[in-house]
Coordinates of C-alpha atoms and ligand atoms in Angstrom, one line a residue:
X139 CA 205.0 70.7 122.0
X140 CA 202.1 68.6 121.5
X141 CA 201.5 67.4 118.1
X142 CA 198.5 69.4 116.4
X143 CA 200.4 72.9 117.2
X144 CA 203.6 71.0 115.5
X145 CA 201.4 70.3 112.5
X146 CA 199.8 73.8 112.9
X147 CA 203.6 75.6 112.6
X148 CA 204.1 73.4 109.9
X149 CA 201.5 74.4 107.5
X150 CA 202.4 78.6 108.3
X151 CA 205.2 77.6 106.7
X152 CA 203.7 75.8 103.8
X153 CA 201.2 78.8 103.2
X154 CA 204.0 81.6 103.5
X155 CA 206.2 79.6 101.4
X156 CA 203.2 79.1 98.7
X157 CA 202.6 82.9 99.0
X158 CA 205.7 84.2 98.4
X159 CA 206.8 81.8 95.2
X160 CA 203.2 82.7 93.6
X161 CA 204.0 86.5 93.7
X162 CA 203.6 88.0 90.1
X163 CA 207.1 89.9 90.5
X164 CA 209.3 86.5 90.8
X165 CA 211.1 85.1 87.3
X166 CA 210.0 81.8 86.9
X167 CA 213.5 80.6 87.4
X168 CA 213.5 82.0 91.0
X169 CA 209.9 80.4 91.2
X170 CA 211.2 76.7 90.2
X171 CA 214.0 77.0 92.8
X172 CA 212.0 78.2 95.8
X173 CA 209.5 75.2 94.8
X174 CA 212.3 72.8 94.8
X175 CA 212.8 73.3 98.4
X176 CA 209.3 74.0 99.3
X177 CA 207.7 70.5 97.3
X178 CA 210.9 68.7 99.1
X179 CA 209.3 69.9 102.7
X180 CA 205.8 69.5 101.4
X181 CA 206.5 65.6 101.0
X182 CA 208.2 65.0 103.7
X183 CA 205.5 66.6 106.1
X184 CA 202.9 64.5 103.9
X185 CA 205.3 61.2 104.7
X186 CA 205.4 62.2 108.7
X187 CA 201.7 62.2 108.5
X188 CA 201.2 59.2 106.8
X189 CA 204.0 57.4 109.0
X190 CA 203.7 58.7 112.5
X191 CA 201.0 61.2 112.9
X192 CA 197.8 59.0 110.8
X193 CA 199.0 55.2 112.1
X194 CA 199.0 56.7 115.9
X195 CA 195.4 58.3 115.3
X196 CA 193.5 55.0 113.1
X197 CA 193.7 53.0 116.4
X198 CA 190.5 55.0 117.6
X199 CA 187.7 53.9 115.3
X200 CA 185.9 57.2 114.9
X201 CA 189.1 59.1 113.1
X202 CA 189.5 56.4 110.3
X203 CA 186.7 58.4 107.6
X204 CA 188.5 61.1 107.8
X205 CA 192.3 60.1 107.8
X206 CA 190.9 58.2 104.5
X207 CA 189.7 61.7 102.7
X208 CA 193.4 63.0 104.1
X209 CA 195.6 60.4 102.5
X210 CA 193.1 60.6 99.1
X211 CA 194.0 64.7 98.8
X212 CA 198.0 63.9 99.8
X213 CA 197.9 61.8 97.1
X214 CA 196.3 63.5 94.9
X215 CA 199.1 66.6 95.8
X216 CA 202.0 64.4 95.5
X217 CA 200.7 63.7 91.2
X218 CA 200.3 67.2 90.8
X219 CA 203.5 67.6 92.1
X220 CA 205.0 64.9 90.2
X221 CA 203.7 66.3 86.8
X222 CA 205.1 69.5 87.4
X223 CA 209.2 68.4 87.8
X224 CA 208.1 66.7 84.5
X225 CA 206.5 70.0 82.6
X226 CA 209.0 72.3 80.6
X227 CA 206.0 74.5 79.5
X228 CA 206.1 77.5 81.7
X229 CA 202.6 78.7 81.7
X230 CA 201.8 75.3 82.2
X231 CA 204.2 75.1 85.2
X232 CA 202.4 78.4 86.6
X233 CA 199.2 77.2 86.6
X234 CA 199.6 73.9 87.7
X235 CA 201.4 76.2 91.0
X236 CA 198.4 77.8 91.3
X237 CA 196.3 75.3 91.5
X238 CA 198.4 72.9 93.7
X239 CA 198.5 76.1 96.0
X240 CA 194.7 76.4 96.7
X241 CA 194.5 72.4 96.7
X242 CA 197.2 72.3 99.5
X243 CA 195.8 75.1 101.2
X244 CA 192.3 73.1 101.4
X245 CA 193.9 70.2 102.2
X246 CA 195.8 72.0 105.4
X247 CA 192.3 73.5 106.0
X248 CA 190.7 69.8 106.1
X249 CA 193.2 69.0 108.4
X250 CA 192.4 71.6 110.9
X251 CA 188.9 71.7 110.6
X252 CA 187.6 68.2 110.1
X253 CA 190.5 66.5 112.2
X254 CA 192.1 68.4 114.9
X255 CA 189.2 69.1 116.3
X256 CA 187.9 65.4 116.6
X257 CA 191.0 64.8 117.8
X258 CA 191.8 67.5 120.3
X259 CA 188.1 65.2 122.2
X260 CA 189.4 62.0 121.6
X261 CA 193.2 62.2 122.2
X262 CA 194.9 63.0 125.6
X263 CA 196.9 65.7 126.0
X264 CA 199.7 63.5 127.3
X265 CA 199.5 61.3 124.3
X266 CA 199.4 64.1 121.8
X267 CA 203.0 66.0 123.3
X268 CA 204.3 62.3 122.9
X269 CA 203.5 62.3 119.6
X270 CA 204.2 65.7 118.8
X271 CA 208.0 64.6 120.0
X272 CA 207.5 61.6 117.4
X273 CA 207.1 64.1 114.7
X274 CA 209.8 66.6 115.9
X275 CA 212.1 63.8 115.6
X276 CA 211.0 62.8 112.3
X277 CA 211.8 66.3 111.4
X278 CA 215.1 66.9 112.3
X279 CA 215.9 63.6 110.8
X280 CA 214.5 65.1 107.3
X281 CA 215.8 68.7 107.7
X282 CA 214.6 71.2 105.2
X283 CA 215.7 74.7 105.6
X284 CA 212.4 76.2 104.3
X285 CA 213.0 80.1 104.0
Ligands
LIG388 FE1 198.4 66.3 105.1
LIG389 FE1 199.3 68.6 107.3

């Protein structure tokens, strides 16, 4: 599997994941549990990015802008995320959900729009399925069972 449609598969997960903890009808203790699991996949398919997927692309000179604007938003994701294991206010736990949900979901949108289409002209195929192993490897060595 060649590394964009890995990265593709991973964010369906992300966005059914994100859609099914931010239905009204699940108790906020159901909520925190599902997001425990789903924030622990979210970082590590952040952390393949930044490890595998963004040093392999940076060595051609015309993806650097926008791997820049990438890593800024992941960031940005990972405080968010950080701030919510800290909250104990509820409401405040909610809407910080919501928000990290559309943030994520523009983020995963960036990524597919702005990049993977640079880099689907730019790349060889042959280089991206050897990448695309790099990051199924990754994977299985950070295993999240994401329902
Ligand atoms: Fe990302
Ligand atoms: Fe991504």
């Amino acid at each position: 599997m060649d590394a964009i449609t890995f990265i593709l598969n991973e964010h369906k997960k992300i966005r059914k994941n994100f859609a099914a903890i931010t239905k009204i009808n699940l108790s906020i203790s159901a909520k925190k549990r599902r997001f425990v699991t789903l924030s622990k996949f979210l970082d590590t398919h952040e952390k393949m990015e930044e490890k595998i997927w963004y040093p392999a692309l940076k060595k051609n000179s015309k993806l650097r802008v926008t791997i820049k604007l990438l890593i800024a938003e992941e960031k940005k994701a990972a405080q968010v995320i950080k701030k919510m294991k800290a909250t104990k206010d509820n409401e405040i736990w909610n809407e910080t959900l919501s928000k990290l949900k559309k943030a994520v979901s523009n983020h995963a949108k960036d990524e597919e729009t702005k990049l993977f289409p640079k880099v689907e002209k730019l790349i060889e195929e042959e280089d991206l399925i050897a990448l695309g192993k790099k990051l199924k490897a990754f994977r299985s060595k950070h295993k999240v069972q994401l329902r």
